[in-house]
Amino acid sequence: MEEPEPGRTQARRRSRGRFAALWVACVLAACGPRKAPEPSVPPPPRLSAAQVARLLPQKVEDREGWARDILAALEAEEIAPSPPAVCSVIAVIEQESGFKSDPAVAGLPAMVRSRLEAHADKLGPLGRKALSSVLEGRSPGQKRTFDERLRTVRTERDLDRLFRDILAYYEDEYPKTYAMAEMASHIFASGSLEDLNPITTAGSMQVSVRYAMEKEGEDADPVEVRESLYTRAGGVRYGTARLLDYEASYPEPLFRFADYNAGLYASRNAALQVQVTRLTGISLVPDGDLQLYDKNGEPLDEDSNSLKALLAFRKRYVPEELSERQVRRDVRKEKELDFESTDTFRAVKRVYARETGETPAYAQLPQVTLKSPKLKGERTTAWFARSVDARFQRCQARYRDMAK
């Protein structure tokens, strides 16, 4: 998964069992209002491992193994293995990795070397010398130097392990001459090392490493979490949780696929941004973020354009109902389901319906341009969501054929 700007991956644990029934019902019934009471719809079928294996694309190897891991991931999140849920996971795996647990990245050695050299150049004339010195080292028991290993890295796991070995070498083995050690500390300190690693998502579903760490909690071992992401079972487990383990009233899976790329509730928030733009005349990019975030996904103190527009909306339409403090407090919940229950969210929807005579949309595809060294050419969240949705529809068609 290619990551957009920071802040889109921040998550809060959701209650799990309620999501499956709500979302599957929306998929099957199109979330439309009913004119009269109807008999309750029976729950969708629960797929077996053999059935899931038959839903996988034709060229997938070890179909039974993938099927077992998909079912285990759904069970871990207490989500019923219904056709829509299973096909959602299958579609994302196919899009992100083509069913490779540790996918290769084209041009990875050159990509990483370029980043390291650019960073070293910023440190002055000793920067390149310090970099070369460290890359000439090797881990205990390794015949190849770090430089030789860098030339042959193919996958995200190769690179991740190399970076960890370099850091361990720097901390334990690197010569302690003052000038070189000082320069190397700028290049290979833990924070800088992480920043220089171009791989921020990993595994068959390209899950954010940050998300996986947050899911496991503060006491999690970063090495164990990263290594788990590179396994088939671990990549599917984290990816399934990121994709399905939150509630949203989306009318179709397309918007959940967009959220997988752009962040929790990005599609819902993008619709709100469009509505605020129409009400205030303030042009906003509907990217799904109502706040500004730092590189670690933490909100900044600076007001975003979306927040400024919401404050203008308050002043023009509901000055007696909403205070500025309330708007600011509500916006902090933008990555939560509870945002929909805030006075600010409800006021925008109510005023939009009154002023335009239209029913306000719950969701819209966010406008986010993807930035990643893994991508060739410009891609957007809308492109990603539609591509995944096409795979989802093909999986659903395979299920219908199988059920005949």
mmCIF file of C-alpha atoms in Angstrom:
data_model
loop_
_atom_site.group_PDB
_atom_site.id
_atom_site.type_symbol
_atom_site.label_atom_id
_atom_site.label_comp_id
_atom_site.label_asym_id
_atom_site.label_seq_id
_atom_site.Cartn_x
_atom_site.Cartn_y
_atom_site.Cartn_z
ATOM 1 C CA MET A 1 0.000 0.000 0.000
ATOM 2 C CA GLU A 2 1.393 3.379 -0.939
ATOM 3 C CA GLU A 3 1.156 5.903 1.816
ATOM 4 C CA PRO A 4 -0.182 9.446 1.317
ATOM 5 C CA GLU A 5 0.627 12.312 3.638
ATOM 6 C CA PRO A 6 1.065 11.507 7.376
ATOM 7 C CA GLY A 7 -1.995 11.350 9.571
ATOM 8 C CA ARG A 8 -3.989 9.041 7.361
ATOM 9 C CA THR A 9 -2.960 5.863 9.160
ATOM 10 C CA GLN A 10 -3.776 6.842 12.717
ATOM 11 C CA ALA A 11 -6.279 4.388 14.145
ATOM 12 C CA ARG A 12 -8.308 3.558 17.213
ATOM 13 C CA ARG A 13 -9.505 0.081 18.025
ATOM 14 C CA ARG A 14 -13.147 -0.472 17.179
ATOM 15 C CA SER A 15 -15.699 -2.915 18.482
ATOM 16 C CA ARG A 16 -15.417 -5.806 16.065
ATOM 17 C CA GLY A 17 -18.457 -7.993 15.980
ATOM 18 C CA ARG A 18 -20.853 -5.220 14.977
ATOM 19 C CA PHE A 19 -19.006 -4.282 11.798
ATOM 20 C CA ALA A 20 -19.512 -7.502 9.861
ATOM 21 C CA ALA A 21 -23.291 -7.598 10.124
ATOM 22 C CA LEU A 22 -23.694 -3.889 9.351
ATOM 23 C CA TRP A 23 -21.346 -3.784 6.382
ATOM 24 C CA VAL A 24 -22.486 -7.035 4.788
ATOM 25 C CA ALA A 25 -26.093 -5.904 5.094
ATOM 26 C CA CYS A 26 -25.154 -2.662 3.330
ATOM 27 C CA VAL A 27 -23.417 -4.523 0.523
ATOM 28 C CA LEU A 28 -26.304 -6.909 -0.021
ATOM 29 C CA ALA A 29 -29.143 -4.425 0.449
ATOM 30 C CA ALA A 30 -27.374 -1.367 -1.045
ATOM 31 C CA CYS A 31 -28.037 0.482 2.221
ATOM 32 C CA GLY A 32 -31.265 1.880 0.822
ATOM 33 C CA PRO A 33 -34.219 2.923 2.995
ATOM 34 C CA ARG A 34 -37.130 0.515 2.998
ATOM 35 C CA LYS A 35 -40.654 1.689 2.255
ATOM 36 C CA ALA A 36 -42.267 -0.997 4.397
ATOM 37 C CA PRO A 37 -41.151 -3.627 6.882
ATOM 38 C CA GLU A 38 -39.719 -6.708 5.224
ATOM 39 C CA PRO A 39 -38.744 -10.116 6.528
ATOM 40 C CA SER A 40 -35.287 -10.131 8.071
ATOM 41 C CA VAL A 41 -32.512 -11.029 5.641
ATOM 42 C CA PRO A 42 -30.746 -14.253 6.576
ATOM 43 C CA PRO A 43 -27.051 -13.882 7.366
ATOM 44 C CA PRO A 44 -24.687 -14.419 4.431
ATOM 45 C CA PRO A 45 -23.007 -17.803 4.127
ATOM 46 C CA ARG A 46 -19.792 -18.492 5.998
ATOM 47 C CA LEU A 47 -17.154 -19.675 3.560
ATOM 48 C CA SER A 48 -14.953 -22.692 4.189
ATOM 49 C CA ALA A 49 -11.237 -22.874 3.410
ATOM 50 C CA ALA A 50 -12.001 -24.916 0.298
ATOM 51 C CA GLN A 51 -14.453 -22.280 -0.931
ATOM 52 C CA VAL A 52 -12.049 -19.418 -0.236
ATOM 53 C CA ALA A 53 -9.339 -21.260 -2.173
ATOM 54 C CA ARG A 54 -11.660 -21.433 -5.181
ATOM 55 C CA LEU A 55 -12.217 -17.661 -5.028
ATOM 56 C CA LEU A 56 -8.519 -16.853 -5.389
ATOM 57 C CA PRO A 57 -7.200 -15.696 -8.780
ATOM 58 C CA GLN A 58 -6.215 -18.569 -11.023
ATOM 59 C CA LYS A 59 -2.425 -18.190 -10.885
ATOM 60 C CA VAL A 60 -2.095 -18.067 -7.083
ATOM 61 C CA GLU A 61 0.222 -20.729 -5.658
ATOM 62 C CA ASP A 62 -0.547 -22.604 -2.425
ATOM 63 C CA ARG A 63 -4.199 -21.641 -2.599
ATOM 64 C CA GLU A 64 -5.101 -23.658 0.490
ATOM 65 C CA GLY A 65 -2.428 -21.888 2.547
ATOM 66 C CA TRP A 66 -3.638 -18.435 1.532
ATOM 67 C CA ALA A 67 -7.229 -19.472 2.218
ATOM 68 C CA ARG A 68 -6.367 -20.653 5.722
ATOM 69 C CA ASP A 69 -4.523 -17.430 6.518
ATOM 70 C CA ILE A 70 -7.394 -15.271 5.252
ATOM 71 C CA LEU A 71 -9.893 -17.163 7.396
ATOM 72 C CA ALA A 72 -7.577 -16.975 10.421
ATOM 73 C CA ALA A 73 -7.231 -13.210 9.984
ATOM 74 C CA LEU A 74 -10.999 -12.724 9.818
ATOM 75 C CA GLU A 75 -11.473 -14.924 12.866
ATOM 76 C CA ALA A 76 -8.876 -12.915 14.797
ATOM 77 C CA GLU A 77 -10.935 -9.767 14.193
ATOM 78 C CA GLU A 78 -14.230 -11.565 14.906
ATOM 79 C CA ILE A 79 -15.478 -10.893 11.373
ATOM 80 C CA ALA A 80 -17.653 -13.508 9.707
ATOM 81 C CA PRO A 81 -16.014 -15.056 6.598
ATOM 82 C CA SER A 82 -18.788 -13.894 4.274
ATOM 83 C CA PRO A 83 -18.254 -13.583 0.514
ATOM 84 C CA PRO A 84 -17.990 -9.744 0.667
ATOM 85 C CA ALA A 85 -15.477 -9.813 3.526
ATOM 86 C CA VAL A 86 -13.361 -12.564 1.953
ATOM 87 C CA CYS A 87 -13.441 -10.928 -1.481
ATOM 88 C CA SER A 88 -12.404 -7.589 0.042
ATOM 89 C CA VAL A 89 -9.280 -9.147 1.524
ATOM 90 C CA ILE A 90 -8.527 -11.076 -1.667
ATOM 91 C CA ALA A 91 -8.877 -7.924 -3.777
ATOM 92 C CA VAL A 92 -6.438 -5.925 -1.656
ATOM 93 C CA ILE A 93 -3.851 -8.720 -1.590
ATOM 94 C CA GLU A 94 -4.074 -9.074 -5.360
ATOM 95 C CA GLN A 95 -3.727 -5.320 -5.861
ATOM 96 C CA GLU A 96 -0.883 -4.782 -3.418
ATOM 97 C CA SER A 97 1.371 -7.775 -3.987
ATOM 98 C CA GLY A 98 -0.121 -10.257 -6.429
ATOM 99 C CA PHE A 99 -0.181 -12.765 -3.558
ATOM 100 C CA LYS A 100 3.498 -12.419 -2.628
ATOM 101 C CA SER A 101 4.152 -12.372 1.121
ATOM 102 C CA ASP A 102 7.427 -10.459 0.675
ATOM 103 C CA PRO A 103 7.138 -8.731 -2.704
ATOM 104 C CA ALA A 104 10.198 -7.599 -4.620
ATOM 105 C CA VAL A 105 10.627 -3.875 -5.317
ATOM 106 C CA ALA A 106 12.139 -2.908 -8.661
ATOM 107 C CA GLY A 107 15.254 -0.731 -8.426
ATOM 108 C CA LEU A 108 15.448 -0.996 -4.645
ATOM 109 C CA PRO A 109 19.282 -0.843 -4.290
ATOM 110 C CA ALA A 110 19.580 2.351 -6.335
ATOM 111 C CA MET A 111 16.623 3.874 -4.532
ATOM 112 C CA VAL A 112 18.132 3.338 -1.093
ATOM 113 C CA ARG A 113 21.672 4.332 -2.063
ATOM 114 C CA SER A 114 20.375 7.574 -3.521
ATOM 115 C CA ARG A 115 18.642 8.413 -0.260
ATOM 116 C CA LEU A 116 21.688 7.598 1.844
ATOM 117 C CA GLU A 117 24.038 9.624 -0.346
ATOM 118 C CA ALA A 118 21.700 12.610 -0.481
ATOM 119 C CA HIS A 119 21.460 12.595 3.305
ATOM 120 C CA ALA A 120 25.230 12.239 3.695
ATOM 121 C CA ASP A 121 25.833 15.185 1.345
ATOM 122 C CA LYS A 122 23.792 17.426 3.641
ATOM 123 C CA LEU A 123 26.280 16.754 6.446
ATOM 124 C CA GLY A 124 29.262 18.313 4.687
ATOM 125 C CA PRO A 125 32.549 16.942 3.323
ATOM 126 C CA LEU A 126 32.824 14.157 5.904
ATOM 127 C CA GLY A 127 29.345 12.843 5.213
ATOM 128 C CA ARG A 128 30.188 10.628 2.235
ATOM 129 C CA LYS A 129 33.345 9.400 3.967
ATOM 130 C CA ALA A 130 31.384 8.359 7.059
ATOM 131 C CA LEU A 131 28.768 6.645 4.914
ATOM 132 C CA SER A 132 31.373 4.708 2.924
ATOM 133 C CA SER A 133 33.156 3.686 6.112
ATOM 134 C CA VAL A 134 30.024 2.237 7.667
ATOM 135 C CA LEU A 135 28.952 0.477 4.464
ATOM 136 C CA GLU A 136 32.351 -1.249 4.349
ATOM 137 C CA GLY A 137 31.525 -2.979 7.635
ATOM 138 C CA ARG A 138 29.824 -6.334 8.004
ATOM 139 C CA SER A 139 27.699 -8.061 10.595
ATOM 140 C CA PRO A 140 29.279 -10.787 12.761
ATOM 141 C CA GLY A 141 29.302 -14.043 10.818
ATOM 142 C CA GLN A 142 28.572 -12.325 7.486
ATOM 143 C CA LYS A 143 31.040 -12.609 4.598
ATOM 144 C CA ARG A 144 29.556 -9.767 2.585
ATOM 145 C CA THR A 145 29.897 -6.106 3.503
ATOM 146 C CA PHE A 146 26.853 -3.910 3.945
ATOM 147 C CA ASP A 147 27.642 -2.292 0.605
ATOM 148 C CA GLU A 148 27.661 -5.682 -1.135
ATOM 149 C CA ARG A 149 24.399 -6.640 0.526
ATOM 150 C CA LEU A 150 22.836 -3.329 -0.459
ATOM 151 C CA ARG A 151 23.628 -4.024 -4.105
ATOM 152 C CA THR A 152 21.607 -7.236 -4.040
ATOM 153 C CA VAL A 153 18.547 -6.390 -1.925
ATOM 154 C CA ARG A 154 15.351 -7.375 -3.730
ATOM 155 C CA THR A 155 12.569 -7.310 -1.199
ATOM 156 C CA GLU A 156 11.353 -5.133 1.641
ATOM 157 C CA ARG A 157 12.474 -7.729 4.179
ATOM 158 C CA ASP A 158 16.003 -7.776 2.695
ATOM 159 C CA LEU A 159 16.220 -4.020 3.111
ATOM 160 C CA ASP A 160 14.684 -3.953 6.572
ATOM 161 C CA ARG A 161 17.139 -6.539 7.866
ATOM 162 C CA LEU A 162 20.052 -4.719 6.256
ATOM 163 C CA PHE A 163 19.122 -1.445 7.937
ATOM 164 C CA ARG A 164 18.809 -3.152 11.309
ATOM 165 C CA ASP A 165 22.198 -4.824 10.881
ATOM 166 C CA ILE A 166 23.814 -1.520 9.917
ATOM 167 C CA LEU A 167 22.377 0.146 12.999
ATOM 168 C CA ALA A 168 23.590 -2.692 15.238
ATOM 169 C CA TYR A 169 27.052 -2.465 13.663
ATOM 170 C CA TYR A 170 27.194 1.273 14.197
ATOM 171 C CA GLU A 171 26.183 0.927 17.845
ATOM 172 C CA ASP A 172 28.486 -2.002 18.683
ATOM 173 C CA GLU A 173 31.399 -2.137 16.254
ATOM 174 C CA TYR A 174 31.979 1.216 14.587
ATOM 175 C CA PRO A 175 35.358 2.867 15.379
ATOM 176 C CA LYS A 176 34.912 5.545 18.008
ATOM 177 C CA THR A 177 37.105 8.254 16.495
ATOM 178 C CA TYR A 178 35.345 11.453 17.472
ATOM 179 C CA ALA A 179 34.840 13.148 14.103
ATOM 180 C CA MET A 180 33.706 10.032 12.245
ATOM 181 C CA ALA A 181 31.537 8.785 15.095
ATOM 182 C CA GLU A 182 29.866 12.170 15.359
ATOM 183 C CA MET A 183 29.164 12.231 11.624
ATOM 184 C CA ALA A 184 27.953 8.643 11.532
ATOM 185 C CA SER A 185 25.632 9.333 14.436
ATOM 186 C CA HIS A 186 23.800 11.852 12.272
ATOM 187 C CA ILE A 187 23.486 9.321 9.452
ATOM 188 C CA PHE A 188 22.648 6.189 11.397
ATOM 189 C CA ALA A 189 20.926 7.320 14.571
ATOM 190 C CA SER A 190 17.692 5.382 15.079
ATOM 191 C CA GLY A 191 15.395 8.193 14.006
ATOM 192 C CA SER A 192 17.403 9.093 10.931
ATOM 193 C CA LEU A 193 17.745 5.477 9.904
ATOM 194 C CA GLU A 194 13.988 5.010 9.980
ATOM 195 C CA ASP A 195 13.498 8.212 7.995
ATOM 196 C CA LEU A 196 15.924 7.042 5.316
ATOM 197 C CA ASN A 197 14.213 3.685 4.889
ATOM 198 C CA PRO A 198 11.899 4.114 1.871
ATOM 199 C CA ILE A 199 9.832 1.102 2.918
ATOM 200 C CA THR A 200 7.057 2.326 5.214
ATOM 201 C CA THR A 201 4.545 -0.370 4.253
ATOM 202 C CA ALA A 202 5.225 -4.089 4.164
ATOM 203 C CA GLY A 203 3.889 -7.529 3.419
ATOM 204 C CA SER A 204 1.315 -8.958 1.056
ATOM 205 C CA MET A 205 -1.224 -6.242 1.898
ATOM 206 C CA GLN A 206 1.344 -3.434 2.211
ATOM 207 C CA VAL A 207 0.311 -2.505 5.726
ATOM 208 C CA SER A 208 1.803 0.549 7.384
ATOM 209 C CA VAL A 209 4.530 -0.492 9.799
ATOM 210 C CA ARG A 210 3.313 2.282 12.100
ATOM 211 C CA TYR A 211 -0.206 0.822 12.100
ATOM 212 C CA ALA A 212 1.090 -2.652 12.938
ATOM 213 C CA MET A 213 3.109 -1.272 15.840
ATOM 214 C CA GLU A 214 0.130 0.682 17.176
ATOM 215 C CA LYS A 215 -2.081 -2.385 16.928
ATOM 216 C CA GLU A 216 0.330 -4.469 18.993
ATOM 217 C CA GLY A 217 0.720 -1.814 21.694
ATOM 218 C CA GLU A 218 3.572 -0.026 23.423
ATOM 219 C CA ASP A 219 5.236 -3.196 24.699
ATOM 220 C CA ALA A 220 5.520 -4.800 21.269
ATOM 221 C CA ASP A 221 8.961 -5.751 19.981
ATOM 222 C CA PRO A 222 9.514 -3.733 16.769
ATOM 223 C CA VAL A 223 11.694 -6.470 15.272
ATOM 224 C CA GLU A 224 9.066 -9.141 15.896
ATOM 225 C CA VAL A 225 6.301 -6.967 14.442
ATOM 226 C CA ARG A 226 8.303 -6.227 11.301
ATOM 227 C CA GLU A 227 9.286 -9.856 10.810
ATOM 228 C CA SER A 228 5.651 -10.888 11.254
ATOM 229 C CA LEU A 229 4.588 -8.465 8.521
ATOM 230 C CA TYR A 230 6.837 -10.285 6.065
ATOM 231 C CA THR A 231 5.190 -13.640 6.707
ATOM 232 C CA ARG A 232 2.081 -14.614 4.798
ATOM 233 C CA ALA A 233 -0.028 -15.069 7.923
ATOM 234 C CA GLY A 234 1.191 -11.866 9.567
ATOM 235 C CA GLY A 235 0.797 -9.671 6.511
ATOM 236 C CA VAL A 236 -2.747 -10.909 5.950
ATOM 237 C CA ARG A 237 -3.650 -10.544 9.621
ATOM 238 C CA TYR A 238 -2.514 -6.931 9.933
ATOM 239 C CA GLY A 239 -3.932 -6.026 6.534
ATOM 240 C CA THR A 240 -7.323 -7.555 7.248
ATOM 241 C CA ALA A 241 -7.543 -5.664 10.529
ATOM 242 C CA ARG A 242 -6.640 -2.390 8.832
ATOM 243 C CA LEU A 243 -9.193 -2.968 6.069
ATOM 244 C CA LEU A 244 -12.204 -4.257 7.986
ATOM 245 C CA ASP A 245 -11.832 -3.636 11.712
ATOM 246 C CA TYR A 246 -13.769 -0.368 11.931
ATOM 247 C CA GLU A 247 -17.379 0.635 11.453
ATOM 248 C CA ALA A 248 -18.520 2.932 8.646
ATOM 249 C CA SER A 249 -21.861 3.325 6.857
ATOM 250 C CA TYR A 250 -20.401 3.209 3.378
ATOM 251 C CA PRO A 251 -22.928 2.348 0.647
ATOM 252 C CA GLU A 252 -20.373 0.199 -1.173
ATOM 253 C CA PRO A 253 -16.925 -1.319 -0.521
ATOM 254 C CA LEU A 254 -15.274 1.145 -2.932
ATOM 255 C CA PHE A 255 -15.019 3.745 -0.160
ATOM 256 C CA ARG A 256 -13.495 1.317 2.313
ATOM 257 C CA PHE A 257 -10.850 0.514 -0.301
ATOM 258 C CA ALA A 258 -10.127 4.237 -0.577
ATOM 259 C CA ASP A 259 -9.799 4.453 3.199
ATOM 260 C CA TYR A 260 -7.305 1.588 3.122
ATOM 261 C CA ASN A 261 -5.084 3.806 1.025
ATOM 262 C CA ALA A 262 -5.857 7.288 2.354
ATOM 263 C CA GLY A 263 -6.638 6.618 6.017
ATOM 264 C CA LEU A 264 -9.544 5.864 8.315
ATOM 265 C CA TYR A 265 -12.747 7.663 7.321
ATOM 266 C CA ALA A 266 -11.018 9.580 4.528
ATOM 267 C CA SER A 267 -13.983 8.961 2.199
ATOM 268 C CA ARG A 268 -16.489 10.150 4.794
ATOM 269 C CA ASN A 269 -14.438 13.239 5.599
ATOM 270 C CA ALA A 270 -13.875 14.061 1.923
ATOM 271 C CA ALA A 271 -17.646 14.280 1.438
ATOM 272 C CA LEU A 272 -17.857 16.691 4.368
ATOM 273 C CA GLN A 273 -15.093 18.840 2.862
ATOM 274 C CA VAL A 274 -17.007 19.078 -0.428
ATOM 275 C CA GLN A 275 -20.143 20.146 1.418
ATOM 276 C CA VAL A 276 -18.298 22.777 3.467
ATOM 277 C CA THR A 277 -16.768 24.144 0.262
ATOM 278 C CA ARG A 278 -20.189 24.533 -1.317
ATOM 279 C CA LEU A 279 -21.651 26.223 1.758
ATOM 280 C CA THR A 280 -18.792 28.642 2.397
ATOM 281 C CA GLY A 281 -17.270 29.158 -1.049
ATOM 282 C CA ILE A 282 -13.877 28.294 0.434
ATOM 283 C CA SER A 283 -12.082 25.918 -1.910
ATOM 284 C CA LEU A 284 -10.822 22.787 -0.182
ATOM 285 C CA VAL A 285 -9.002 19.762 -1.534
ATOM 286 C CA PRO A 286 -11.208 16.850 -0.426
ATOM 287 C CA ASP A 287 -8.323 14.718 0.800
ATOM 288 C CA GLY A 288 -10.106 13.308 3.840
ATOM 289 C CA ASP A 289 -7.946 15.074 6.435
ATOM 290 C CA LEU A 290 -9.538 17.851 8.488
ATOM 291 C CA GLN A 291 -6.346 18.476 10.476
ATOM 292 C CA LEU A 292 -2.652 18.797 9.677
ATOM 293 C CA TYR A 293 -0.348 15.998 10.814
ATOM 294 C CA ASP A 294 3.354 15.453 11.373
ATOM 295 C CA LYS A 295 5.329 12.559 9.894
ATOM 296 C CA ASN A 296 4.328 10.333 12.819
ATOM 297 C CA GLY A 297 0.627 10.938 12.310
ATOM 298 C CA GLU A 298 0.230 13.309 15.256
ATOM 299 C CA PRO A 299 -1.986 16.411 14.823
ATOM 300 C CA LEU A 300 -0.175 19.731 14.522
ATOM 301 C CA ASP A 301 -1.187 22.872 16.401
ATOM 302 C CA GLU A 302 -1.475 24.798 13.132
ATOM 303 C CA ASP A 303 -4.996 25.243 11.739
ATOM 304 C CA SER A 304 -5.655 23.402 8.488
ATOM 305 C CA ASN A 305 -7.611 24.966 5.641
ATOM 306 C CA SER A 306 -10.444 22.553 6.398
ATOM 307 C CA LEU A 307 -10.608 23.676 10.016
ATOM 308 C CA LYS A 308 -10.577 27.325 8.955
ATOM 309 C CA ALA A 309 -13.454 26.611 6.570
ATOM 310 C CA LEU A 310 -15.418 24.840 9.311
ATOM 311 C CA LEU A 311 -14.933 27.840 11.574
ATOM 312 C CA ALA A 312 -16.192 30.092 8.767
ATOM 313 C CA PHE A 313 -19.196 27.788 8.367
ATOM 314 C CA ARG A 314 -19.938 28.082 12.078
ATOM 315 C CA LYS A 315 -19.757 31.863 12.019
ATOM 316 C CA ARG A 316 -22.034 32.174 8.979
ATOM 317 C CA TYR A 317 -24.678 29.549 9.679
ATOM 318 C CA VAL A 318 -24.733 28.402 13.316
ATOM 319 C CA PRO A 319 -23.028 31.002 15.541
ATOM 320 C CA GLU A 320 -25.533 30.455 18.355
ATOM 321 C CA GLU A 321 -25.444 26.657 18.221
ATOM 322 C CA LEU A 322 -21.713 26.025 17.914
ATOM 323 C CA SER A 323 -18.756 27.643 19.602
ATOM 324 C CA GLU A 324 -15.299 27.797 18.076
ATOM 325 C CA ARG A 325 -14.069 25.647 20.934
ATOM 326 C CA GLN A 326 -16.691 23.005 20.132
ATOM 327 C CA VAL A 327 -15.694 22.880 16.460
ATOM 328 C CA ARG A 328 -12.044 22.437 17.363
ATOM 329 C CA ARG A 329 -12.905 19.724 19.859
ATOM 330 C CA ASP A 330 -15.114 17.888 17.370
ATOM 331 C CA VAL A 331 -12.516 17.926 14.593
ATOM 332 C CA ARG A 332 -10.098 16.040 16.827
ATOM 333 C CA LYS A 333 -12.411 13.027 16.371
ATOM 334 C CA GLU A 334 -12.107 12.992 12.575
ATOM 335 C CA LYS A 335 -10.462 9.547 12.547
ATOM 336 C CA GLU A 336 -13.228 8.032 14.679
ATOM 337 C CA LEU A 337 -16.758 6.801 14.114
ATOM 338 C CA ASP A 338 -17.870 9.138 16.913
ATOM 339 C CA PHE A 339 -17.143 12.156 14.717
ATOM 340 C CA GLU A 340 -20.518 11.512 13.081
ATOM 341 C CA SER A 341 -22.230 12.147 16.423
ATOM 342 C CA THR A 342 -20.597 15.529 16.973
ATOM 343 C CA ASP A 343 -22.505 18.795 16.773
ATOM 344 C CA THR A 344 -20.190 20.028 14.012
ATOM 345 C CA PHE A 345 -20.721 17.048 11.713
ATOM 346 C CA ARG A 346 -24.483 17.113 12.200
ATOM 347 C CA ALA A 347 -24.687 20.864 11.661
ATOM 348 C CA VAL A 348 -22.893 20.673 8.312
ATOM 349 C CA LYS A 349 -25.190 17.906 7.091
ATOM 350 C CA ARG A 350 -28.336 19.662 8.309
ATOM 351 C CA VAL A 351 -27.455 23.061 6.868
ATOM 352 C CA TYR A 352 -26.325 21.529 3.575
ATOM 353 C CA ALA A 353 -29.672 19.767 3.158
ATOM 354 C CA ARG A 354 -31.545 22.967 4.005
ATOM 355 C CA GLU A 355 -29.526 25.289 1.780
ATOM 356 C CA THR A 356 -29.218 23.039 -1.265
ATOM 357 C CA GLY A 357 -32.329 20.900 -1.069
ATOM 358 C CA GLU A 358 -30.105 17.863 -1.599
ATOM 359 C CA THR A 359 -29.379 14.862 0.575
ATOM 360 C CA PRO A 360 -25.753 15.225 1.702
ATOM 361 C CA ALA A 361 -23.566 12.362 0.549
ATOM 362 C CA TYR A 362 -22.023 10.244 3.276
ATOM 363 C CA ALA A 363 -18.889 9.458 1.278
ATOM 364 C CA GLN A 364 -16.809 10.580 -1.683
ATOM 365 C CA LEU A 365 -13.531 9.281 -3.073
ATOM 366 C CA PRO A 366 -10.730 11.417 -1.604
ATOM 367 C CA GLN A 367 -8.463 13.384 -3.911
ATOM 368 C CA VAL A 368 -5.008 12.245 -2.838
ATOM 369 C CA THR A 369 -1.938 11.942 -5.041
ATOM 370 C CA LEU A 370 0.199 8.995 -4.005
ATOM 371 C CA LYS A 371 3.875 9.614 -3.341
ATOM 372 C CA SER A 372 6.130 6.590 -3.185
ATOM 373 C CA PRO A 373 9.466 5.555 -4.687
ATOM 374 C CA LYS A 374 7.775 2.220 -5.452
ATOM 375 C CA LEU A 375 5.409 3.818 -7.963
ATOM 376 C CA LYS A 376 6.168 4.611 -11.571
ATOM 377 C CA GLY A 377 4.057 7.507 -12.746
ATOM 378 C CA GLU A 378 1.380 9.442 -10.906
ATOM 379 C CA ARG A 379 -1.298 7.508 -9.074
ATOM 380 C CA THR A 380 -4.184 8.616 -6.879
ATOM 381 C CA THR A 381 -6.315 7.161 -4.129
ATOM 382 C CA ALA A 382 -9.273 7.092 -6.531
ATOM 383 C CA TRP A 383 -7.220 4.999 -8.969
ATOM 384 C CA PHE A 384 -6.270 2.620 -6.160
ATOM 385 C CA ALA A 385 -9.838 2.255 -4.892
ATOM 386 C CA ARG A 386 -11.295 1.612 -8.346
ATOM 387 C CA SER A 387 -8.581 -0.912 -9.161
ATOM 388 C CA VAL A 388 -9.230 -2.835 -5.946
ATOM 389 C CA ASP A 389 -12.978 -2.601 -6.501
ATOM 390 C CA ALA A 390 -12.634 -4.143 -9.966
ATOM 391 C CA ARG A 391 -10.814 -7.094 -8.397
ATOM 392 C CA PHE A 392 -13.485 -7.295 -5.696
ATOM 393 C CA GLN A 393 -16.231 -7.464 -8.325
ATOM 394 C CA ARG A 394 -14.416 -10.254 -10.174
ATOM 395 C CA CYS A 395 -14.112 -12.203 -6.930
ATOM 396 C CA GLN A 396 -17.821 -11.728 -6.269
ATOM 397 C CA ALA A 397 -18.552 -12.994 -9.778
ATOM 398 C CA ARG A 398 -16.463 -16.101 -9.081
ATOM 399 C CA TYR A 399 -18.505 -16.673 -5.944
ATOM 400 C CA ARG A 400 -21.785 -16.368 -7.836
ATOM 401 C CA ASP A 401 -20.548 -18.878 -10.410
ATOM 402 C CA MET A 402 -19.424 -21.195 -7.635
ATOM 403 C CA ALA A 403 -22.793 -20.958 -5.880
ATOM 404 C CA LYS A 404 -24.821 -21.923 -8.968
#
